XYZ file of C-alpha atoms in Angstrom:
332
model
C 3.050 27.666 -59.554
C 4.100 29.602 -63.021
C 5.018 26.834 -65.792
C 4.557 27.254 -69.142
C 3.312 25.275 -72.214
C 5.833 25.261 -74.482
C 9.743 26.595 -74.971
C 10.792 28.850 -77.905
C 14.602 28.142 -79.216
C 16.142 31.077 -80.521
C 16.469 30.338 -84.488
C 14.388 27.051 -83.858
C 10.331 26.261 -84.347
C 8.129 26.361 -81.261
C 8.104 23.316 -79.169
C 5.431 22.322 -77.275
C 6.936 19.634 -74.945
C 9.324 21.617 -72.959
C 7.675 23.159 -70.364
C 9.215 25.810 -68.427
C 8.985 26.452 -64.527
C 9.311 30.044 -63.835
C 8.891 29.736 -59.462
C 12.507 28.859 -59.615
C 13.408 32.628 -61.226
C 11.076 34.763 -58.877
C 13.207 36.832 -57.120
C 16.070 36.711 -60.033
C 16.754 39.175 -62.871
C 15.763 37.317 -66.335
C 15.264 37.676 -69.862
C 11.473 36.512 -70.541
C 10.619 36.149 -74.277
C 6.437 36.253 -74.547
C 4.423 35.852 -77.143
C 2.494 39.238 -77.813
C 0.384 38.363 -80.813
C 0.353 37.705 -84.496
C 1.329 39.578 -87.604
C 0.940 38.726 -91.091
C 0.019 35.033 -89.913
C 3.542 34.687 -88.428
C 4.087 34.754 -84.593
C 5.244 38.291 -82.837
C 7.698 37.946 -79.428
C 8.850 40.010 -76.734
C 11.691 40.384 -74.604
C 11.861 41.878 -71.310
C 14.818 41.860 -69.239
C 14.588 42.516 -64.956
C 13.850 41.585 -62.055
C 11.148 38.875 -61.725
C 8.638 39.698 -59.420
C 5.506 37.282 -58.266
C 2.206 38.453 -55.964
C -1.260 38.011 -56.026
C -1.729 39.924 -59.174
C 0.872 38.042 -61.358
C 4.180 38.121 -62.501
C 5.710 41.663 -63.431
C 9.704 41.829 -64.583
C 10.619 45.376 -63.619
C 12.885 46.724 -66.580
C 14.971 49.958 -66.480
C 11.601 51.296 -69.298
C 8.748 50.218 -66.874
C 7.318 47.589 -65.056
C 6.124 44.232 -68.066
C 3.472 42.140 -67.392
C 3.905 38.124 -67.678
C 1.602 35.778 -69.502
C 3.241 32.377 -68.224
C 1.094 30.657 -70.706
C 2.693 32.891 -73.756
C 6.297 32.495 -72.600
C 8.054 30.523 -74.818
C 12.305 31.260 -73.123
C 13.405 32.423 -70.044
C 16.345 32.160 -67.798
C 18.405 34.014 -65.430
C 20.898 36.571 -66.650
C 23.607 38.212 -64.108
C 22.651 41.534 -62.071
C 23.091 44.425 -64.045
C 26.396 46.685 -62.905
C 26.530 50.570 -64.671
C 29.459 50.434 -67.501
C 31.170 53.024 -65.236
C 30.068 52.295 -60.497
C 29.073 55.690 -59.187
C 32.021 56.609 -56.376
C 29.809 56.181 -53.648
C 29.460 52.386 -54.465
C 33.245 52.114 -55.549
C 34.263 53.337 -51.746
C 31.428 51.435 -50.614
C 32.515 48.104 -51.874
C 35.932 48.462 -51.636
C 34.988 48.966 -47.520
C 33.825 45.649 -47.439
C 36.489 43.977 -49.622
C 38.838 45.605 -47.043
C 36.609 44.409 -43.698
C 36.826 41.094 -45.463
C 40.177 41.018 -45.067
C 40.874 42.412 -42.096
C 44.982 43.951 -41.563
C 46.587 42.905 -38.217
C 46.585 47.047 -37.808
C 44.521 49.290 -39.967
C 44.832 53.012 -38.381
C 42.476 56.021 -40.127
C 44.006 59.247 -41.250
C 40.854 60.743 -42.237
C 39.262 58.886 -44.710
C 42.164 56.650 -45.625
C 42.960 53.744 -43.774
C 46.657 52.665 -43.228
C 46.962 48.963 -43.337
C 49.911 46.602 -42.330
C 50.094 42.839 -42.082
C 53.774 41.688 -42.332
C 53.610 42.300 -46.011
C 51.063 39.226 -46.608
C 49.729 40.905 -50.149
C 49.184 44.423 -50.952
C 45.451 44.587 -50.288
C 46.301 43.824 -46.315
C 49.573 46.325 -46.586
C 48.284 49.407 -48.855
C 46.593 52.597 -47.785
C 43.304 52.217 -48.723
C 42.882 55.990 -50.242
C 38.917 56.987 -50.728
C 37.627 60.346 -49.722
C 39.325 63.097 -47.479
C 42.292 61.953 -45.699
C 42.333 65.310 -43.463
C 44.998 67.073 -44.538
C 46.625 68.113 -47.599
C 47.344 64.397 -50.606
C 51.332 65.435 -50.023
C 51.511 65.179 -46.013
C 49.210 62.351 -46.245
C 51.171 60.319 -48.821
C 53.949 61.212 -45.940
C 52.357 59.444 -43.163
C 51.595 56.698 -45.831
C 55.930 56.466 -46.237
C 55.946 56.883 -41.929
C 53.458 54.193 -41.271
C 54.756 51.953 -44.189
C 58.365 52.160 -42.354
C 56.652 51.832 -38.778
C 55.060 48.730 -39.282
C 58.743 47.247 -42.012
C 56.610 47.615 -45.476
C 56.527 48.883 -48.473
C 55.110 52.580 -49.004
C 52.053 51.868 -50.956
C 48.571 53.418 -51.720
C 45.217 51.114 -53.001
C 43.155 53.145 -55.538
C 40.558 52.910 -57.369
C 41.037 54.217 -61.006
C 40.463 57.207 -62.626
C 39.114 58.156 -59.349
C 39.872 62.115 -57.725
C 42.008 59.963 -55.431
C 44.297 58.226 -57.687
C 44.722 61.236 -59.537
C 45.951 63.887 -57.028
C 48.498 60.858 -55.595
C 49.706 60.782 -59.169
C 49.698 64.495 -59.597
C 51.952 63.899 -56.157
C 54.601 61.735 -58.240
C 53.831 58.187 -57.029
C 53.481 55.743 -60.099
C 52.313 52.735 -60.574
C 53.930 49.399 -58.581
C 55.149 47.546 -62.133
C 57.088 44.949 -59.843
C 53.850 44.153 -57.457
C 53.801 40.018 -57.604
C 50.599 39.403 -57.732
C 49.618 42.196 -60.002
C 49.231 46.632 -59.741
C 46.076 46.472 -61.481
C 43.225 44.567 -60.147
C 39.232 44.355 -61.632
C 36.970 44.143 -58.722
C 33.867 41.504 -59.459
C 30.576 40.774 -58.868
C 27.887 38.413 -59.398
C 24.801 37.113 -57.644
C 25.438 33.746 -55.695
C 22.302 32.232 -56.584
C 23.662 32.059 -60.551
C 27.187 30.960 -59.400
C 25.117 28.182 -56.687
C 24.086 26.856 -60.125
C 27.333 25.452 -61.215
C 28.093 22.187 -60.755
C 29.918 20.586 -58.143
C 31.854 17.667 -59.270
C 33.443 16.303 -55.865
C 32.626 16.928 -52.128
C 32.908 20.904 -50.191
C 33.290 21.240 -46.696
C 32.952 25.225 -45.673
C 33.450 24.661 -41.933
C 34.057 27.939 -39.648
C 37.662 27.022 -38.709
C 40.036 25.916 -40.866
C 41.174 21.713 -40.937
C 44.682 21.644 -40.561
C 44.942 20.679 -44.151
C 43.555 23.976 -45.112
C 46.539 25.747 -43.883
C 48.859 22.924 -45.651
C 50.323 25.024 -48.118
C 53.269 26.944 -46.673
C 51.634 30.726 -45.423
C 54.327 33.209 -44.131
C 53.391 33.869 -40.363
C 51.645 36.756 -40.655
C 49.153 35.397 -43.257
C 47.319 33.797 -40.264
C 45.320 36.503 -38.623
C 44.561 38.087 -42.030
C 43.041 34.680 -43.102
C 41.465 33.724 -39.861
C 40.512 36.860 -38.183
C 38.398 34.524 -35.621
C 34.969 34.836 -36.321
C 34.261 38.169 -37.193
C 33.154 38.296 -40.031
C 32.104 35.353 -40.810
C 34.567 32.990 -42.871
C 34.279 29.379 -44.502
C 37.345 27.711 -45.280
C 36.271 25.903 -48.501
C 38.337 22.478 -48.654
C 37.421 20.167 -51.707
C 38.662 16.036 -51.467
C 38.849 13.291 -54.201
C 39.529 9.910 -53.148
C 40.736 10.889 -49.623
C 42.950 13.336 -50.864
C 42.696 17.451 -50.379
C 42.447 18.856 -54.584
C 41.406 22.468 -53.486
C 40.328 25.466 -51.134
C 38.633 28.983 -51.072
C 37.930 31.263 -48.875
C 34.814 32.724 -48.073
C 33.490 35.766 -46.553
C 30.788 37.271 -45.471
C 30.103 41.029 -45.252
C 27.255 43.049 -46.222
C 25.589 41.153 -47.459
C 28.358 39.797 -49.587
C 30.032 36.739 -50.109
C 33.990 37.907 -50.575
C 36.231 35.270 -52.062
C 39.715 34.713 -52.196
C 42.859 32.329 -52.001
C 41.035 29.953 -54.564
C 43.597 27.311 -55.103
C 43.226 23.947 -57.331
C 45.936 21.265 -57.326
C 47.663 20.882 -60.031
C 47.120 17.349 -60.933
C 43.147 17.467 -60.652
C 42.925 20.620 -62.706
C 40.387 20.569 -65.310
C 37.481 18.745 -63.839
C 36.202 21.819 -62.788
C 37.591 21.657 -58.973
C 37.120 25.701 -58.993
C 33.791 26.130 -60.351
C 32.681 23.901 -57.975
C 34.821 24.945 -54.676
C 32.449 28.825 -55.738
C 29.269 27.355 -56.241
C 29.954 25.759 -52.399
C 30.695 29.196 -51.520
C 28.020 30.604 -53.345
C 25.896 28.217 -51.143
C 26.792 29.093 -48.177
C 26.583 32.259 -48.522
C 23.135 31.945 -49.268
C 22.378 29.649 -46.638
C 23.086 33.209 -44.415
C 21.796 35.253 -46.053
C 24.111 36.976 -48.588
C 23.278 37.795 -51.927
C 25.886 38.822 -54.507
C 29.936 37.412 -54.504
C 32.889 39.759 -54.731
C 36.484 38.686 -55.457
C 39.564 40.866 -56.691
C 41.175 39.717 -59.610
C 44.603 40.788 -61.385
C 43.801 41.561 -64.398
C 47.178 39.604 -66.194
C 45.156 36.389 -64.515
C 43.349 35.626 -67.004
C 42.654 31.787 -66.550
C 41.062 33.266 -63.223
C 39.234 35.857 -65.323
C 37.573 33.592 -67.513
C 36.428 31.450 -65.285
C 34.818 33.561 -63.293
C 33.185 35.312 -66.501
C 32.392 32.167 -67.426
C 29.802 32.076 -63.747
C 28.697 35.528 -64.512
C 31.315 37.846 -63.134
C 31.379 41.399 -64.231
C 33.673 43.615 -63.951
C 32.882 46.822 -61.238
C 35.866 48.853 -61.289
C 39.352 48.411 -61.431
C 42.603 49.103 -58.599
C 45.960 50.153 -58.467
C 49.028 50.004 -56.714
C 51.117 53.420 -56.885
C 54.337 54.087 -54.831
C 56.846 56.737 -54.441
C 58.692 56.958 -57.695
């Protein structure tokens, strides 16, 4: 076990009465401060931020500048930090994460137009009722958009394109005359957030939470349109956990967690109005993170409207960071 002899708090004197257990941080992204000598009679410290690994040779933090060896006896502070996310994710990473989210939120109809996905689900959510414009549609963009309009007409939904902000496809669709779907009730501009499951799982869970892979009848107690069930409960593939929190025998919150490609996609987080302010939402997310860790996942991903400032604040407190944004465009 790697255990230091003391902790130093920023701006405080060195203490020798609080051990730091580094075992729990192995395999995580960390920030570690260690003593590296003295200068003028005062201790000198060095910080390392990166992934912490352990081997027979000892502990190493793999920073962007290279590996840094860690002397457990010299460590004065150590903590887990959120995963590193580029300021601007590359297109390949955006495409992969967008497809992962689409697979986690399966539309009843999902047809290919080249590399685009034309999706319909009876109007339940923009995500499941839009054309996911990623890559080459195999035809000129104006023709592809005409196909989107025809697909929407055939399925009784509004023509809408879901496209990463600032991407080549965003510009191409906008150049074709399509505009922001400003009246989209849930929000026309959306942030895609990612975070480390292990960090989220450390949050407190104030009430019992269960995540069965078949929904409790009470999970669907809130009114949903008929088309919603096929999206929310696809029948086992991919695996879904229907989180439900109870207090004093009453349902006080719910969440949907879906396991796809090493990620837990989280959606439908809801806390009963009478139970708000008690950390129920945080507890549901922590339980969903634990559910994912038990199944071998490492990351949490979710999509949140930019206008939903309350939810975004909650996710930020849990270490979730923005990967990219997308928006909905419709014909002018």
